[in-house]
Short mmCIF file of N, CA and C in Angstrom, two decimals:
data_model
loop_
_atom_site.label_atom_id
_atom_site.label_comp_id
_atom_site.label_asym_id
_atom_site.label_seq_id
_atom_site.Cartn_x
_atom_site.Cartn_y
_atom_site.Cartn_z
N MET A 1 -6.28 -19.37 15.46
CA MET A 1 -6.20 -18.57 16.64
C MET A 1 -7.42 -17.66 16.68
N SER A 2 -8.12 -17.66 17.78
CA SER A 2 -9.31 -16.81 17.90
C SER A 2 -8.90 -15.40 18.27
N THR A 3 -9.86 -14.47 18.18
CA THR A 3 -9.54 -13.07 18.49
C THR A 3 -9.18 -12.90 19.95
N THR A 4 -9.65 -13.78 20.83
CA THR A 4 -9.30 -13.65 22.25
C THR A 4 -7.89 -14.15 22.52
N ASP A 5 -7.30 -14.94 21.60
CA ASP A 5 -5.94 -15.45 21.78
C ASP A 5 -4.89 -14.48 21.25
N ARG A 6 -5.27 -13.48 20.52
CA ARG A 6 -4.30 -12.55 19.95
C ARG A 6 -3.63 -11.74 21.04
N ALA A 7 -2.37 -11.43 20.78
CA ALA A 7 -1.63 -10.60 21.72
C ALA A 7 -2.19 -9.17 21.68
N GLU A 8 -2.21 -8.55 22.83
CA GLU A 8 -2.65 -7.16 22.93
C GLU A 8 -1.63 -6.28 22.19
N PRO A 9 -2.10 -5.39 21.29
CA PRO A 9 -1.15 -4.53 20.58
C PRO A 9 -0.41 -3.63 21.56
N LYS A 10 0.82 -3.31 21.24
CA LYS A 10 1.61 -2.41 22.08
C LYS A 10 1.07 -0.99 21.91
N PHE A 11 0.91 -0.30 23.04
CA PHE A 11 0.27 1.01 22.99
C PHE A 11 1.17 2.08 22.36
N VAL A 12 2.44 2.09 22.68
CA VAL A 12 3.32 3.18 22.21
C VAL A 12 3.35 3.25 20.68
N PRO A 13 3.53 2.12 19.96
CA PRO A 13 3.49 2.25 18.49
C PRO A 13 2.15 2.76 17.97
N LEU A 14 1.06 2.39 18.64
CA LEU A 14 -0.25 2.89 18.23
C LEU A 14 -0.34 4.40 18.42
N ALA A 15 0.13 4.87 19.57
CA ALA A 15 0.08 6.30 19.85
C ALA A 15 0.96 7.08 18.88
N VAL A 16 2.13 6.53 18.58
CA VAL A 16 3.03 7.18 17.62
C VAL A 16 2.36 7.24 16.24
N ALA A 17 1.76 6.14 15.83
CA ALA A 17 1.12 6.10 14.51
C ALA A 17 -0.03 7.08 14.41
N VAL A 18 -0.88 7.15 15.43
CA VAL A 18 -2.01 8.08 15.35
C VAL A 18 -1.51 9.52 15.38
N THR A 19 -0.44 9.78 16.13
CA THR A 19 0.14 11.12 16.15
C THR A 19 0.71 11.48 14.79
N LEU A 20 1.37 10.52 14.13
CA LEU A 20 1.88 10.78 12.78
C LEU A 20 0.74 11.03 11.80
N GLY A 21 -0.39 10.36 12.01
CA GLY A 21 -1.55 10.61 11.17
C GLY A 21 -2.09 12.02 11.31
N PHE A 22 -1.97 12.57 12.52
CA PHE A 22 -2.50 13.91 12.79
C PHE A 22 -1.48 15.02 12.64
N ILE A 23 -0.18 14.71 12.60
CA ILE A 23 0.83 15.75 12.72
C ILE A 23 0.73 16.82 11.63
N SER A 24 0.48 16.42 10.42
CA SER A 24 0.37 17.42 9.35
C SER A 24 -0.82 18.34 9.59
N ILE A 25 -1.93 17.76 10.04
CA ILE A 25 -3.11 18.57 10.35
C ILE A 25 -2.81 19.53 11.49
N ASN A 26 -2.02 19.07 12.46
CA ASN A 26 -1.68 19.91 13.60
C ASN A 26 -0.74 21.05 13.25
N ILE A 27 0.23 20.80 12.37
CA ILE A 27 1.24 21.83 12.12
C ILE A 27 0.96 22.70 10.90
N SER A 28 0.03 22.29 10.06
CA SER A 28 -0.24 23.08 8.85
C SER A 28 -0.57 24.54 9.14
N PRO A 29 -1.42 24.83 10.14
CA PRO A 29 -1.71 26.25 10.39
C PRO A 29 -0.48 27.07 10.77
N ILE A 30 0.49 26.43 11.43
CA ILE A 30 1.71 27.12 11.83
C ILE A 30 2.53 27.48 10.60
N LEU A 31 2.49 26.62 9.61
CA LEU A 31 3.35 26.77 8.44
C LEU A 31 2.74 27.60 7.32
N LEU A 32 1.55 28.16 7.54
CA LEU A 32 0.90 28.92 6.47
C LEU A 32 1.77 30.07 5.96
N GLY A 33 2.42 30.77 6.87
CA GLY A 33 3.28 31.88 6.45
C GLY A 33 4.42 31.40 5.58
N ALA A 34 5.05 30.30 5.95
CA ALA A 34 6.16 29.75 5.17
C ALA A 34 5.68 29.28 3.80
N VAL A 35 4.50 28.65 3.78
CA VAL A 35 3.96 28.16 2.51
C VAL A 35 3.63 29.35 1.60
N SER A 36 2.98 30.37 2.17
CA SER A 36 2.61 31.52 1.33
C SER A 36 3.85 32.25 0.84
N ASP A 37 4.88 32.37 1.68
CA ASP A 37 6.12 33.01 1.24
C ASP A 37 6.84 32.16 0.20
N GLY A 38 6.95 30.86 0.45
CA GLY A 38 7.68 29.96 -0.44
C GLY A 38 7.05 29.82 -1.80
N MET A 39 5.73 29.91 -1.85
CA MET A 39 5.03 29.76 -3.14
C MET A 39 4.54 31.10 -3.68
N ASP A 40 4.88 32.18 -2.98
CA ASP A 40 4.45 33.52 -3.37
C ASP A 40 2.93 33.60 -3.50
N LEU A 41 2.24 33.17 -2.43
CA LEU A 41 0.77 33.16 -2.40
C LEU A 41 0.28 34.08 -1.29
N VAL A 42 -0.93 34.56 -1.45
CA VAL A 42 -1.58 35.23 -0.32
C VAL A 42 -1.94 34.12 0.67
N GLU A 43 -2.02 34.46 1.95
CA GLU A 43 -2.26 33.44 2.98
C GLU A 43 -3.56 32.68 2.78
N SER A 44 -4.57 33.33 2.20
CA SER A 44 -5.83 32.62 2.00
C SER A 44 -5.67 31.46 1.02
N ARG A 45 -4.85 31.64 0.00
CA ARG A 45 -4.61 30.52 -0.95
C ARG A 45 -3.78 29.43 -0.30
N ALA A 46 -2.83 29.81 0.52
CA ALA A 46 -2.05 28.82 1.27
C ALA A 46 -2.96 28.08 2.24
N GLY A 47 -3.86 28.81 2.87
CA GLY A 47 -4.81 28.19 3.79
C GLY A 47 -5.74 27.22 3.09
N LEU A 48 -6.06 27.49 1.84
CA LEU A 48 -6.90 26.58 1.07
C LEU A 48 -6.22 25.23 0.88
N LEU A 49 -4.89 25.22 0.76
CA LEU A 49 -4.16 23.95 0.67
C LEU A 49 -4.38 23.11 1.93
N THR A 50 -4.30 23.75 3.09
CA THR A 50 -4.55 23.05 4.35
C THR A 50 -5.99 22.58 4.42
N THR A 51 -6.91 23.42 3.98
CA THR A 51 -8.33 23.06 3.99
C THR A 51 -8.59 21.82 3.14
N MET A 52 -7.97 21.76 1.98
CA MET A 52 -8.15 20.59 1.11
C MET A 52 -7.61 19.33 1.77
N GLU A 53 -6.45 19.44 2.42
CA GLU A 53 -5.87 18.29 3.10
C GLU A 53 -6.75 17.83 4.25
N VAL A 54 -7.28 18.77 5.02
CA VAL A 54 -8.15 18.43 6.15
C VAL A 54 -9.45 17.79 5.66
N TRP A 55 -10.02 18.30 4.58
CA TRP A 55 -11.24 17.68 4.03
C TRP A 55 -10.97 16.26 3.55
N ALA A 56 -9.83 16.04 2.90
CA ALA A 56 -9.48 14.68 2.45
C ALA A 56 -9.28 13.76 3.65
N PHE A 57 -8.62 14.27 4.69
CA PHE A 57 -8.43 13.52 5.93
C PHE A 57 -9.77 13.11 6.53
N ALA A 58 -10.66 14.09 6.67
CA ALA A 58 -11.98 13.82 7.27
C ALA A 58 -12.78 12.84 6.41
N PHE A 59 -12.77 13.04 5.11
CA PHE A 59 -13.50 12.15 4.21
C PHE A 59 -13.01 10.72 4.37
N CYS A 60 -11.71 10.53 4.34
CA CYS A 60 -11.15 9.18 4.42
C CYS A 60 -11.43 8.56 5.79
N THR A 61 -11.25 9.32 6.85
CA THR A 61 -11.51 8.79 8.19
C THR A 61 -12.97 8.36 8.34
N LEU A 62 -13.87 9.20 7.87
CA LEU A 62 -15.30 8.89 8.02
C LEU A 62 -15.77 7.75 7.12
N THR A 63 -15.17 7.62 5.95
CA THR A 63 -15.61 6.55 5.05
C THR A 63 -14.92 5.22 5.34
N VAL A 64 -13.69 5.25 5.81
CA VAL A 64 -12.95 4.02 6.09
C VAL A 64 -13.28 3.49 7.49
N GLY A 65 -13.45 4.38 8.44
CA GLY A 65 -13.66 3.98 9.83
C GLY A 65 -14.68 2.87 10.03
N PRO A 66 -15.88 2.99 9.48
CA PRO A 66 -16.89 1.95 9.71
C PRO A 66 -16.52 0.58 9.12
N PHE A 67 -15.59 0.56 8.17
CA PHE A 67 -15.21 -0.69 7.51
C PHE A 67 -13.79 -1.13 7.84
N ALA A 68 -13.17 -0.48 8.82
CA ALA A 68 -11.76 -0.74 9.13
C ALA A 68 -11.49 -2.19 9.49
N GLY A 69 -12.46 -2.86 10.07
CA GLY A 69 -12.27 -4.26 10.44
C GLY A 69 -12.10 -5.19 9.25
N ALA A 70 -12.49 -4.73 8.08
CA ALA A 70 -12.40 -5.57 6.88
C ALA A 70 -11.00 -5.55 6.25
N PHE A 71 -10.14 -4.66 6.71
CA PHE A 71 -8.81 -4.51 6.14
C PHE A 71 -7.76 -5.12 7.06
N PRO A 72 -6.66 -5.63 6.51
CA PRO A 72 -5.54 -6.05 7.37
C PRO A 72 -4.91 -4.78 7.96
N LYS A 73 -5.06 -4.60 9.24
CA LYS A 73 -4.75 -3.31 9.86
C LYS A 73 -3.29 -2.86 9.71
N ARG A 74 -2.36 -3.70 10.07
CA ARG A 74 -0.96 -3.25 10.03
C ARG A 74 -0.49 -2.96 8.61
N ARG A 75 -0.83 -3.82 7.69
CA ARG A 75 -0.42 -3.58 6.29
C ARG A 75 -1.10 -2.33 5.74
N THR A 76 -2.34 -2.10 6.14
CA THR A 76 -3.06 -0.92 5.66
C THR A 76 -2.43 0.35 6.23
N VAL A 77 -2.04 0.32 7.51
CA VAL A 77 -1.38 1.48 8.11
C VAL A 77 -0.06 1.76 7.41
N LEU A 78 0.71 0.71 7.14
CA LEU A 78 1.99 0.90 6.44
C LEU A 78 1.78 1.44 5.03
N ALA A 79 0.80 0.90 4.32
CA ALA A 79 0.50 1.40 2.97
C ALA A 79 0.06 2.85 3.03
N ALA A 80 -0.76 3.20 4.02
CA ALA A 80 -1.22 4.59 4.16
C ALA A 80 -0.05 5.51 4.48
N ALA A 81 0.91 5.04 5.29
CA ALA A 81 2.09 5.85 5.60
C ALA A 81 2.91 6.12 4.34
N VAL A 82 2.97 5.14 3.45
CA VAL A 82 3.66 5.34 2.17
C VAL A 82 2.92 6.38 1.33
N VAL A 83 1.59 6.32 1.34
CA VAL A 83 0.79 7.31 0.60
C VAL A 83 1.04 8.71 1.15
N VAL A 84 1.10 8.83 2.47
CA VAL A 84 1.38 10.14 3.10
C VAL A 84 2.76 10.64 2.67
N ALA A 85 3.75 9.76 2.74
CA ALA A 85 5.11 10.16 2.37
C ALA A 85 5.18 10.60 0.91
N ILE A 86 4.52 9.85 0.03
CA ILE A 86 4.49 10.22 -1.38
C ILE A 86 3.79 11.57 -1.57
N GLY A 87 2.66 11.75 -0.89
CA GLY A 87 1.94 13.02 -1.00
C GLY A 87 2.77 14.20 -0.56
N HIS A 88 3.45 14.05 0.58
CA HIS A 88 4.27 15.17 1.07
C HIS A 88 5.50 15.40 0.20
N ALA A 89 6.11 14.32 -0.29
CA ALA A 89 7.27 14.47 -1.17
C ALA A 89 6.86 15.17 -2.47
N CYS A 90 5.74 14.76 -3.03
CA CYS A 90 5.26 15.41 -4.25
C CYS A 90 4.95 16.88 -4.00
N ALA A 91 4.35 17.18 -2.85
CA ALA A 91 4.05 18.59 -2.53
C ALA A 91 5.34 19.39 -2.39
N ALA A 92 6.35 18.78 -1.78
CA ALA A 92 7.61 19.50 -1.57
C ALA A 92 8.32 19.81 -2.88
N PHE A 93 8.17 18.93 -3.86
CA PHE A 93 8.90 19.11 -5.12
C PHE A 93 8.03 19.66 -6.25
N SER A 94 6.77 19.95 -5.97
CA SER A 94 5.90 20.50 -7.01
C SER A 94 6.17 21.99 -7.18
N SER A 95 6.05 22.43 -8.41
CA SER A 95 6.36 23.84 -8.68
C SER A 95 5.11 24.68 -8.93
N ASN A 96 3.94 24.06 -8.99
CA ASN A 96 2.75 24.88 -9.20
C ASN A 96 1.66 24.53 -8.19
N TYR A 97 0.77 25.44 -8.01
CA TYR A 97 -0.27 25.35 -6.98
C TYR A 97 -1.14 24.11 -7.16
N THR A 98 -1.55 23.82 -8.37
CA THR A 98 -2.45 22.69 -8.61
C THR A 98 -1.80 21.37 -8.18
N MET A 99 -0.54 21.19 -8.52
CA MET A 99 0.16 19.95 -8.15
C MET A 99 0.34 19.86 -6.63
N VAL A 100 0.64 20.97 -5.98
CA VAL A 100 0.75 20.97 -4.52
C VAL A 100 -0.60 20.61 -3.91
N ALA A 101 -1.67 21.19 -4.44
CA ALA A 101 -3.01 20.91 -3.91
C ALA A 101 -3.34 19.42 -4.06
N LEU A 102 -3.09 18.84 -5.22
CA LEU A 102 -3.37 17.42 -5.43
C LEU A 102 -2.52 16.55 -4.49
N ALA A 103 -1.26 16.93 -4.33
CA ALA A 103 -0.38 16.16 -3.45
C ALA A 103 -0.84 16.24 -2.00
N ARG A 104 -1.30 17.40 -1.57
CA ARG A 104 -1.79 17.55 -0.19
C ARG A 104 -3.08 16.77 0.01
N ILE A 105 -3.91 16.67 -1.01
CA ILE A 105 -5.13 15.85 -0.92
C ILE A 105 -4.74 14.38 -0.77
N VAL A 106 -3.77 13.93 -1.54
CA VAL A 106 -3.29 12.55 -1.43
C VAL A 106 -2.76 12.29 -0.02
N ALA A 107 -1.96 13.21 0.50
CA ALA A 107 -1.44 13.06 1.85
C ALA A 107 -2.57 13.01 2.87
N GLY A 108 -3.57 13.86 2.71
CA GLY A 108 -4.72 13.87 3.62
C GLY A 108 -5.48 12.56 3.62
N LEU A 109 -5.63 11.95 2.45
CA LEU A 109 -6.30 10.65 2.37
C LEU A 109 -5.50 9.59 3.13
N GLY A 110 -4.18 9.60 2.97
CA GLY A 110 -3.35 8.64 3.71
C GLY A 110 -3.40 8.87 5.20
N GLU A 111 -3.37 10.13 5.61
CA GLU A 111 -3.45 10.47 7.04
C GLU A 111 -4.77 10.00 7.63
N GLY A 112 -5.85 10.21 6.91
CA GLY A 112 -7.16 9.76 7.38
C GLY A 112 -7.23 8.25 7.50
N MET A 113 -6.61 7.55 6.57
CA MET A 113 -6.58 6.09 6.62
C MET A 113 -5.80 5.62 7.86
N ILE A 114 -4.66 6.25 8.13
CA ILE A 114 -3.87 5.88 9.30
C ILE A 114 -4.71 6.04 10.56
N VAL A 115 -5.33 7.18 10.73
CA VAL A 115 -6.09 7.45 11.95
C VAL A 115 -7.27 6.48 12.08
N ALA A 116 -8.00 6.24 10.99
CA ALA A 116 -9.13 5.30 11.05
C ALA A 116 -8.67 3.91 11.46
N MET A 117 -7.58 3.45 10.89
CA MET A 117 -7.09 2.10 11.18
C MET A 117 -6.54 2.01 12.61
N ILE A 118 -5.82 3.00 13.06
CA ILE A 118 -5.27 2.96 14.43
C ILE A 118 -6.40 3.01 15.44
N TYR A 119 -7.41 3.83 15.21
CA TYR A 119 -8.54 3.85 16.13
C TYR A 119 -9.28 2.51 16.13
N ALA A 120 -9.33 1.84 14.98
CA ALA A 120 -9.94 0.50 14.94
C ALA A 120 -9.12 -0.49 15.76
N ILE A 121 -7.80 -0.38 15.67
CA ILE A 121 -6.94 -1.25 16.48
C ILE A 121 -7.15 -0.96 17.96
N ILE A 122 -7.18 0.32 18.32
CA ILE A 122 -7.39 0.69 19.73
C ILE A 122 -8.74 0.19 20.22
N ALA A 123 -9.75 0.23 19.36
CA ALA A 123 -11.08 -0.25 19.76
C ALA A 123 -11.06 -1.72 20.16
N GLY A 124 -10.12 -2.48 19.61
CA GLY A 124 -10.03 -3.90 19.93
C GLY A 124 -9.17 -4.22 21.14
N THR A 125 -8.65 -3.20 21.81
CA THR A 125 -7.82 -3.46 22.99
C THR A 125 -8.69 -3.65 24.22
N ARG A 126 -8.10 -4.25 25.26
CA ARG A 126 -8.85 -4.53 26.50
C ARG A 126 -9.33 -3.24 27.17
N ASN A 127 -8.52 -2.21 27.16
CA ASN A 127 -8.86 -0.96 27.81
C ASN A 127 -9.01 0.13 26.74
N SER A 128 -9.96 -0.08 25.84
CA SER A 128 -10.06 0.82 24.68
C SER A 128 -10.33 2.27 25.08
N GLN A 129 -11.21 2.50 26.05
CA GLN A 129 -11.50 3.89 26.43
C GLN A 129 -10.27 4.58 27.00
N GLY A 130 -9.55 3.89 27.87
CA GLY A 130 -8.32 4.46 28.43
C GLY A 130 -7.27 4.68 27.35
N ASN A 131 -7.17 3.73 26.42
CA ASN A 131 -6.19 3.86 25.34
C ASN A 131 -6.54 4.98 24.38
N TYR A 132 -7.84 5.19 24.11
CA TYR A 132 -8.25 6.35 23.29
C TYR A 132 -7.81 7.63 23.99
N GLY A 133 -8.08 7.71 25.27
CA GLY A 133 -7.71 8.91 26.03
C GLY A 133 -6.22 9.17 25.98
N LYS A 134 -5.43 8.13 26.17
CA LYS A 134 -3.98 8.29 26.12
C LYS A 134 -3.52 8.72 24.73
N ALA A 135 -4.06 8.09 23.70
CA ALA A 135 -3.65 8.43 22.33
C ALA A 135 -3.99 9.88 22.00
N ILE A 136 -5.17 10.31 22.39
CA ILE A 136 -5.58 11.69 22.12
C ILE A 136 -4.73 12.66 22.93
N SER A 137 -4.42 12.31 24.18
CA SER A 137 -3.57 13.18 25.01
C SER A 137 -2.18 13.34 24.41
N ILE A 138 -1.61 12.24 23.94
CA ILE A 138 -0.29 12.31 23.31
C ILE A 138 -0.35 13.16 22.05
N ASN A 139 -1.39 12.97 21.26
CA ASN A 139 -1.55 13.75 20.03
C ASN A 139 -1.65 15.24 20.35
N ILE A 140 -2.44 15.59 21.35
CA ILE A 140 -2.58 17.00 21.72
C ILE A 140 -1.26 17.56 22.24
N ALA A 141 -0.53 16.76 23.03
CA ALA A 141 0.75 17.22 23.56
C ALA A 141 1.75 17.47 22.43
N VAL A 142 1.82 16.56 21.48
CA VAL A 142 2.75 16.73 20.35
C VAL A 142 2.34 17.94 19.51
N GLY A 143 1.05 18.09 19.25
CA GLY A 143 0.56 19.25 18.50
C GLY A 143 0.88 20.55 19.21
N SER A 144 0.71 20.57 20.53
CA SER A 144 1.02 21.77 21.31
C SER A 144 2.50 22.09 21.27
N LEU A 145 3.34 21.05 21.39
CA LEU A 145 4.79 21.27 21.30
C LEU A 145 5.16 21.82 19.93
N ALA A 146 4.50 21.34 18.90
CA ALA A 146 4.80 21.83 17.56
C ALA A 146 4.51 23.34 17.47
N TYR A 147 3.40 23.78 18.07
CA TYR A 147 3.07 25.20 18.05
C TYR A 147 4.13 26.02 18.75
N VAL A 148 4.70 25.47 19.82
CA VAL A 148 5.71 26.19 20.60
C VAL A 148 7.08 26.15 19.92
N LEU A 149 7.45 25.00 19.37
CA LEU A 149 8.81 24.81 18.88
C LEU A 149 9.04 25.20 17.42
N LEU A 150 8.01 25.11 16.59
CA LEU A 150 8.20 25.46 15.18
C LEU A 150 8.20 26.97 14.98
N PRO A 151 9.02 27.44 14.07
CA PRO A 151 9.04 28.89 13.82
C PRO A 151 7.73 29.35 13.19
N HIS A 152 7.31 30.53 13.56
CA HIS A 152 6.05 31.09 13.04
C HIS A 152 6.35 32.11 11.98
#
């Protein structure tokens, strides 16, 4: 089967996946107070956890993005989602700052992989520019709702 014979990917699962890739990055600033209270940290140290996750996210997105076509996209997205889940679970159950930091870095790498792979899938759609716009709009809407709905 040639690439022109492949079925067009469904947009909604792509938008959901890219939003899940970004959700931690979107809500982390809101949760800084809870993290600093829960771990008995000053907010700057709690903020450093978010910074490490965002750097890992950016690193993975920038390094994987150019080579995303070389990976099996759906399996890679699923594997990255497992990495994110493991990273967040480890962060939730870690009792010291170093372990939380390492777990958040792992989660950030998985999140970056998800976003890179989903954008590669969107790039292969018939209306890639429109689909990028829709995916980004949904991501911004979900992030905005999180700011409004989550406790500060």
